[in-house]
Amino acid sequence: MMLRSRGVLRFAATLAAVSLISACDGSDRSKPLEQVDTIVIPEADTTTRTNFNIDDPTLSIPETFPVSDLDLLTLVWSDEFDGAQLDPEVWFFESGDGSQYGIPGWGNNERQWYLPDNARLEDGKLKIEARRETVGNFGYTSARINTRDRFAFKYGRIEASIKLPSGQGLWPAFWMLAQDSPYGDWPSSGEIDILEAVNLDGFPGPGGTGGGNEIFGTLHYGGGNLGRIIASNTYVPSTDVTSDFRTYAVEWDETEIRWYYDGILYAVENSWQSDAAPYPAPFDQPFYILLNLAVGGDFPGPPDGSTPFPATMEVDWVRVYSGEESEPVVEPTDPGIIPEAGVYASDPDTMNEDLAPPGGIQDFGSGAVIADDFSDPTFTRVLRVTSGDAYDPGNVEVGFAAFTGYAAGFAADYETLHFKVKGDPSNLATFEVKFFVEGDGGAADNGQVLDITNYAGADVLGNGWYQVSVPISDFSSLIDSNDGFLLGPAGDQGERFSFLMTDIGFSAEGDTGGGTGLGIYSETYTETAVTITNIVSAGNTVTIEDSTAVPPFEGLVSLSLTYSDNSEGQGFGGAIFEFEDEDVSAYDTLKFSIDTSAFTGFANLTVQFEPPGGGTEGGNVSLASYTPVATSGNWRTYEIPLADFTAVDTALVNKLGFFNARDDGDVLLAGTLYLDDIYLTTTDGNGGGGGGGEGDIAVNGGFETGDLSGWTLFPASADPDEQTVVTTNPREGTYAGRLNNTTPGTASLIKQANLTPVSIGQTATVSFSARGSCGVGGVAFAEFFTEVEGEGTSSNEILGGGPLVLDADPEAWTDFEFTVPITADVSGGVTLQLTATTGGDGSFADVYYDNVSIVIN
């Protein structure tokens, strides 16, 4: 029911005698007009009462779960109306005109006075009867019953079998209100109208709605500064709703409410708000049930001489179902790709939105509603796009988000468009990615329609989210002149829909990983690579070939290794890279990336160097012993210290194999594994650990000595546990530095102190990685400053740095970098200071650092 704060409209109890007086003498009439009989409206009997309210009902709120496709529904509550009398433990019987609640006329200028006994059970059905009879100044009576303080529920499916009355001015409703109104008075705590109808078999009401065979499903919410917000959906069934019993239902979950008529889905709402709390308020609390038949009011208008009285709304049953308990929300296995050049970010602190659309995010004429800063259990900031019908009002449902206003040809500078998307699979199966010239719409071949659910460039992240990466080379026109792009399901989707997106942006070639070093397999190396003489399978047959079946870690092609079944009885299977004899003693790390999307059990893969020690203990390692150092979609990047291949003489290596992919039962697996960017590097250079590269003056910046050699500790007398080197989850290599400060009001720090050579006029690029957590008042800090000769650690000028914003996940590394000019006296060198500072009692700062590099240019 829609509530409006208006005064009550009252009228006389009887219709006066009506006479017509002719202005003529009546000679043109065959017979004078006789007086019309007076119509007397009887007074209602309010003294006899069958339905009584009780003072101490028991409130029942069962645990119910949202309904998903293919769920087995469980009936948790019903009233079949088979008894002799309505149960006051189940139903509360309203009386009057609403004045007791401060809403005379029930907020809608309605013309009925509610009496408990206008609701009765008869022939196994609830009958709510509206009668033409008076109570005081009210000319009609009816009934309104509810389950407030008796039964309420949150989420699931509620349905009722109802035969609706026809007649001008009649307003039957099946609806729900909040049991406890925790967000404030209506509409702040919300209203869910499962079914409303006005003027059935009649004409539209004053607002032009209703009449005929039209029904409504509506939400009311907002309140406060938001005002009242109405989300109403109309539907005209093909069957007469007044001729028989029809089933009206709502399915309600955390983020969506769906309306059904006789099993037909006709409306969906998944966007609402409250002035008192964030989404999904107010529809995140228990609601109770109401049934009533109103007469007159703002919505239907008054009854007329054609309205049949008494009029009856019949209800065969009301039922509430629970869906199945879902599995706990599983966070994505990884955060997916964070684009190099951001358009829209789930966390702007981790992705600069340097490509935020200058012209804004538009609906591309579709009439779609685009909500920014929408909330999702997985990503806290997403775009939500809800379809509109502006292309053909009333006949289509289309929804696009268009990113506009860019300089012409902006996308030509990039290799890949990345975005994350979540929505109904039927919509994602026709998802369009399109570049356009604003005002032109672009040529027909500048768009790609993708089936995200099966697209080779899409990875499943979890919780319904996909990571999508689309090569710019797939767009054959307008890339040199485009000034915008759009995302969304192509064409008319048939019914209203919504989808979510986040982390939208572009990446240039090679931004997702790789590096320099001694390349074994990659498309992007600029330094010397080994000469591969052959790639062969060993033991159980492995088919080895270049592949574009899945997006590579970088470039255009990855290497696929398809392991066959074990029908030949081999105890192992593998792919071996054979190359010319190499002295790899100058390197200390093997780095490679693996895509696991089509191959379970990859963690048991064995990596093996030969000779010597090939096939022997110490010549191979299992990936199960290592943690990926980086992820991108389904790709995992591993770094394995060569020292872990204890039986291998690194002065002479000519084979590298990937063997023995097995399941937990030690059975050789069949499937395809994808490899990319295999190379040897050193933790002293670009590939792992920081420190020691060309122009890099940091000493032991990757902590790969296993101790704090090269670092100055302050205070020197600090608890040894505060300043340590650890092997748990390093950013690169084997070790990371840790400052674990739990002493209130102190600073624990380590320094790369008084580093040389450096001089005024040069620039310094400082980079490092950090992770960890800080309690209230705790701060992670980095500071880079000049030193003056003879003054020890005193600083002459702070050049860069400041407090660090760490990832909320203490296990997730964040990379930091800044470049500054050397503009002051550096006769004493330069110093980089990494700090963990605490506040008052109970404060702490537990911070890990790795890959520290100070490059003088």
PDB file of C-alpha atoms in Angstrom, residues 241-388:
ATOM      1  CA  VAL A 241      -7.302 -11.629 -12.477  1.00  0.00           C
ATOM      2  CA  THR A 242     -10.915 -11.316 -11.254  1.00  0.00           C
ATOM      3  CA  SER A 243     -12.212 -14.558 -12.785  1.00  0.00           C
ATOM      4  CA  ASP A 244     -10.363 -17.028 -10.566  1.00  0.00           C
ATOM      5  CA  PHE A 245      -7.622 -17.510  -8.002  1.00  0.00           C
ATOM      6  CA  ARG A 246      -4.153 -16.444  -9.199  1.00  0.00           C
ATOM      7  CA  THR A 247      -0.799 -16.856  -7.455  1.00  0.00           C
ATOM      8  CA  TYR A 248       1.113 -13.670  -6.611  1.00  0.00           C
ATOM      9  CA  ALA A 249       4.665 -14.041  -5.299  1.00  0.00           C
ATOM     10  CA  VAL A 250       7.862 -12.240  -4.412  1.00  0.00           C
ATOM     11  CA  GLU A 251      11.353 -13.718  -4.115  1.00  0.00           C
ATOM     12  CA  TRP A 252      13.533 -11.578  -1.883  1.00  0.00           C
ATOM     13  CA  ASP A 253      17.262 -11.735  -1.276  1.00  0.00           C
ATOM     14  CA  GLU A 254      20.048  -9.433  -0.112  1.00  0.00           C
ATOM     15  CA  THR A 255      20.414  -7.527  -3.363  1.00  0.00           C
ATOM     16  CA  GLU A 256      17.339  -8.299  -5.463  1.00  0.00           C
ATOM     17  CA  ILE A 257      13.532  -8.563  -5.242  1.00  0.00           C
ATOM     18  CA  ARG A 258      11.579 -10.357  -7.992  1.00  0.00           C
ATOM     19  CA  TRP A 259       7.805 -10.334  -8.676  1.00  0.00           C
ATOM     20  CA  TYR A 260       5.848 -13.278 -10.140  1.00  0.00           C
ATOM     21  CA  TYR A 261       2.326 -13.770 -11.475  1.00  0.00           C
ATOM     22  CA  ASP A 262       1.263 -17.421 -11.774  1.00  0.00           C
ATOM     23  CA  GLY A 263       4.935 -18.369 -11.997  1.00  0.00           C
ATOM     24  CA  ILE A 264       5.786 -15.703 -14.601  1.00  0.00           C
ATOM     25  CA  LEU A 265       8.600 -13.330 -13.618  1.00  0.00           C
ATOM     26  CA  TYR A 266       7.444  -9.838 -14.540  1.00  0.00           C
ATOM     27  CA  ALA A 267       9.596  -7.418 -12.515  1.00  0.00           C
ATOM     28  CA  VAL A 268      13.010  -7.176 -10.834  1.00  0.00           C
ATOM     29  CA  GLU A 269      14.422  -4.497  -8.537  1.00  0.00           C
ATOM     30  CA  ASN A 270      18.030  -4.528  -7.317  1.00  0.00           C
ATOM     31  CA  SER A 271      18.707  -0.904  -6.433  1.00  0.00           C
ATOM     32  CA  TRP A 272      17.356   0.938  -3.417  1.00  0.00           C
ATOM     33  CA  GLN A 273      18.552   3.114  -0.560  1.00  0.00           C
ATOM     34  CA  SER A 274      17.714   4.448   2.875  1.00  0.00           C
ATOM     35  CA  ASP A 275      18.595   7.770   4.441  1.00  0.00           C
ATOM     36  CA  ALA A 276      19.510   5.953   7.671  1.00  0.00           C
ATOM     37  CA  ALA A 277      21.910   3.187   6.575  1.00  0.00           C
ATOM     38  CA  PRO A 278      23.899   1.990   3.564  1.00  0.00           C
ATOM     39  CA  TYR A 279      22.674  -0.497   0.957  1.00  0.00           C
ATOM     40  CA  PRO A 280      21.146  -3.062   1.226  1.00  0.00           C
ATOM     41  CA  ALA A 281      19.097  -1.164   3.841  1.00  0.00           C
ATOM     42  CA  PRO A 282      16.179  -0.937   4.286  1.00  0.00           C
ATOM     43  CA  PHE A 283      15.360  -4.369   2.818  1.00  0.00           C
ATOM     44  CA  ASP A 284      17.802  -6.254   5.039  1.00  0.00           C
ATOM     45  CA  GLN A 285      15.521  -6.842   8.043  1.00  0.00           C
ATOM     46  CA  PRO A 286      12.413  -8.896   8.907  1.00  0.00           C
ATOM     47  CA  PHE A 287       9.088  -7.766   7.419  1.00  0.00           C
ATOM     48  CA  TYR A 288       5.538  -8.752   8.370  1.00  0.00           C
ATOM     49  CA  ILE A 289       2.554  -9.488   6.094  1.00  0.00           C
ATOM     50  CA  LEU A 290      -0.556  -7.376   5.391  1.00  0.00           C
ATOM     51  CA  LEU A 291      -3.800  -8.106   3.505  1.00  0.00           C
ATOM     52  CA  ASN A 292      -6.505  -5.501   2.999  1.00  0.00           C
ATOM     53  CA  LEU A 293      -9.175  -4.154   0.680  1.00  0.00           C
ATOM     54  CA  ALA A 294      -9.324  -0.345   0.605  1.00  0.00           C
ATOM     55  CA  VAL A 295     -12.096   1.771  -0.877  1.00  0.00           C
ATOM     56  CA  GLY A 296     -11.376   5.044  -2.619  1.00  0.00           C
ATOM     57  CA  GLY A 297      -8.368   7.210  -1.886  1.00  0.00           C
ATOM     58  CA  ASP A 298      -5.731   9.018  -3.905  1.00  0.00           C
ATOM     59  CA  PHE A 299      -4.670   6.008  -5.963  1.00  0.00           C
ATOM     60  CA  PRO A 300      -7.957   4.569  -7.331  1.00  0.00           C
ATOM     61  CA  GLY A 301     -10.223   7.560  -6.887  1.00  0.00           C
ATOM     62  CA  PRO A 302     -13.754   7.184  -5.461  1.00  0.00           C
ATOM     63  CA  PRO A 303     -16.164   4.349  -6.197  1.00  0.00           C
ATOM     64  CA  ASP A 304     -19.120   5.122  -8.444  1.00  0.00           C
ATOM     65  CA  GLY A 305     -22.583   3.804  -9.154  1.00  0.00           C
ATOM     66  CA  SER A 306     -21.155   0.830 -11.056  1.00  0.00           C
ATOM     67  CA  THR A 307     -19.083  -0.429  -8.107  1.00  0.00           C
ATOM     68  CA  PRO A 308     -20.582  -3.653  -6.733  1.00  0.00           C
ATOM     69  CA  PHE A 309     -21.047  -3.846  -2.974  1.00  0.00           C
ATOM     70  CA  PRO A 310     -20.383  -5.918  -1.055  1.00  0.00           C
ATOM     71  CA  ALA A 311     -17.043  -6.543  -2.792  1.00  0.00           C
ATOM     72  CA  THR A 312     -14.875  -9.444  -1.697  1.00  0.00           C
ATOM     73  CA  MET A 313     -11.161 -10.173  -1.875  1.00  0.00           C
ATOM     74  CA  GLU A 314     -10.727 -13.938  -1.436  1.00  0.00           C
ATOM     75  CA  VAL A 315      -7.451 -15.567  -0.293  1.00  0.00           C
ATOM     76  CA  ASP A 316      -7.064 -19.351  -0.507  1.00  0.00           C
ATOM     77  CA  TRP A 317      -3.666 -19.472   1.265  1.00  0.00           C
ATOM     78  CA  VAL A 318      -0.517 -17.515   2.129  1.00  0.00           C
ATOM     79  CA  ARG A 319       2.849 -19.354   2.208  1.00  0.00           C
ATOM     80  CA  VAL A 320       6.454 -18.468   2.987  1.00  0.00           C
ATOM     81  CA  TYR A 321       9.350 -20.604   1.727  1.00  0.00           C
ATOM     82  CA  SER A 322      13.070 -20.674   2.388  1.00  0.00           C
ATOM     83  CA  GLY A 323      15.610 -21.397  -0.284  1.00  0.00           C
ATOM     84  CA  GLU A 324      18.633 -23.576   0.390  1.00  0.00           C
ATOM     85  CA  GLU A 325      21.417 -22.408   2.645  1.00  0.00           C
ATOM     86  CA  SER A 326      24.161 -21.239   0.330  1.00  0.00           C
ATOM     87  CA  GLU A 327      27.813 -21.901   0.757  1.00  0.00           C
ATOM     88  CA  PRO A 328      29.663 -19.163   2.649  1.00  0.00           C
ATOM     89  CA  VAL A 329      30.698 -16.264   0.455  1.00  0.00           C
ATOM     90  CA  VAL A 330      33.974 -17.256  -1.129  1.00  0.00           C
ATOM     91  CA  GLU A 331      36.301 -14.408  -1.848  1.00  0.00           C
ATOM     92  CA  PRO A 332      37.879 -14.481  -5.307  1.00  0.00           C
ATOM     93  CA  THR A 333      40.974 -16.635  -5.530  1.00  0.00           C
ATOM     94  CA  ASP A 334      42.803 -13.493  -6.576  1.00  0.00           C
ATOM     95  CA  PRO A 335      41.916  -9.833  -7.150  1.00  0.00           C
ATOM     96  CA  GLY A 336      42.291 -10.148 -10.910  1.00  0.00           C
ATOM     97  CA  ILE A 337      44.087  -7.572 -13.003  1.00  0.00           C
ATOM     98  CA  ILE A 338      44.625  -4.002 -11.878  1.00  0.00           C
ATOM     99  CA  PRO A 339      45.025  -2.122 -15.168  1.00  0.00           C
ATOM    100  CA  GLU A 340      48.028   0.105 -15.770  1.00  0.00           C
ATOM    101  CA  ALA A 341      45.871   3.024 -16.941  1.00  0.00           C
ATOM    102  CA  GLY A 342      42.703   3.142 -14.868  1.00  0.00           C
ATOM    103  CA  VAL A 343      39.249   4.280 -16.015  1.00  0.00           C
ATOM    104  CA  TYR A 344      37.302   3.161 -12.929  1.00  0.00           C
ATOM    105  CA  ALA A 345      38.792   1.422  -9.886  1.00  0.00           C
ATOM    106  CA  SER A 346      37.408  -0.700  -7.070  1.00  0.00           C
ATOM    107  CA  ASP A 347      40.060   0.944  -4.886  1.00  0.00           C
ATOM    108  CA  PRO A 348      41.250   4.294  -6.282  1.00  0.00           C
ATOM    109  CA  ASP A 349      44.156   4.220  -3.832  1.00  0.00           C
ATOM    110  CA  THR A 350      45.653   1.256  -5.688  1.00  0.00           C
ATOM    111  CA  MET A 351      44.841   2.366  -9.239  1.00  0.00           C
ATOM    112  CA  ASN A 352      45.164   5.958 -10.347  1.00  0.00           C
ATOM    113  CA  GLU A 353      42.160   6.772 -12.482  1.00  0.00           C
ATOM    114  CA  ASP A 354      44.228   8.714 -14.968  1.00  0.00           C
ATOM    115  CA  LEU A 355      41.831   7.727 -17.764  1.00  0.00           C
ATOM    116  CA  ALA A 356      38.621   8.649 -15.954  1.00  0.00           C
ATOM    117  CA  PRO A 357      36.264   9.625 -18.811  1.00  0.00           C
ATOM    118  CA  PRO A 358      36.375  13.408 -19.352  1.00  0.00           C
ATOM    119  CA  GLY A 359      32.806  13.320 -20.654  1.00  0.00           C
ATOM    120  CA  GLY A 360      31.579  11.104 -17.838  1.00  0.00           C
ATOM    121  CA  ILE A 361      29.863   7.726 -17.924  1.00  0.00           C
ATOM    122  CA  GLN A 362      26.764   7.959 -20.119  1.00  0.00           C
ATOM    123  CA  ASP A 363      23.875   5.603 -20.945  1.00  0.00           C
ATOM    124  CA  PHE A 364      24.483   5.852 -24.743  1.00  0.00           C
ATOM    125  CA  GLY A 365      20.850   6.777 -25.182  1.00  0.00           C
ATOM    126  CA  SER A 366      19.604   3.504 -23.712  1.00  0.00           C
ATOM    127  CA  GLY A 367      17.862   5.093 -20.744  1.00  0.00           C
ATOM    128  CA  ALA A 368      19.893   2.917 -18.404  1.00  0.00           C
ATOM    129  CA  VAL A 369      20.443   4.023 -14.809  1.00  0.00           C
ATOM    130  CA  ILE A 370      24.130   4.023 -13.837  1.00  0.00           C
ATOM    131  CA  ALA A 371      24.950   3.981 -10.138  1.00  0.00           C
ATOM    132  CA  ASP A 372      28.492   4.846  -9.022  1.00  0.00           C
ATOM    133  CA  ASP A 373      30.014   3.658  -5.744  1.00  0.00           C
ATOM    134  CA  PHE A 374      27.653   0.695  -5.602  1.00  0.00           C
ATOM    135  CA  SER A 375      28.468  -1.923  -2.955  1.00  0.00           C
ATOM    136  CA  ASP A 376      29.123  -5.615  -3.615  1.00  0.00           C
ATOM    137  CA  PRO A 377      30.288  -8.308  -1.172  1.00  0.00           C
ATOM    138  CA  THR A 378      33.451  -8.833  -3.228  1.00  0.00           C
ATOM    139  CA  PHE A 379      34.429  -5.361  -4.403  1.00  0.00           C
ATOM    140  CA  THR A 380      33.473  -2.356  -2.306  1.00  0.00           C
ATOM    141  CA  ARG A 381      33.236   0.073  -5.233  1.00  0.00           C
ATOM    142  CA  VAL A 382      31.520  -0.971  -8.439  1.00  0.00           C
ATOM    143  CA  LEU A 383      29.417   0.496 -11.220  1.00  0.00           C
ATOM    144  CA  ARG A 384      25.878  -0.863 -11.416  1.00  0.00           C
ATOM    145  CA  VAL A 385      24.048  -0.484 -14.731  1.00  0.00           C
ATOM    146  CA  THR A 386      20.269  -1.116 -14.804  1.00  0.00           C
ATOM    147  CA  SER A 387      18.637  -1.320 -18.223  1.00  0.00           C
ATOM    148  CA  GLY A 388      16.205   1.189 -19.684  1.00  0.00           C
TER     149      GLY A 388
END
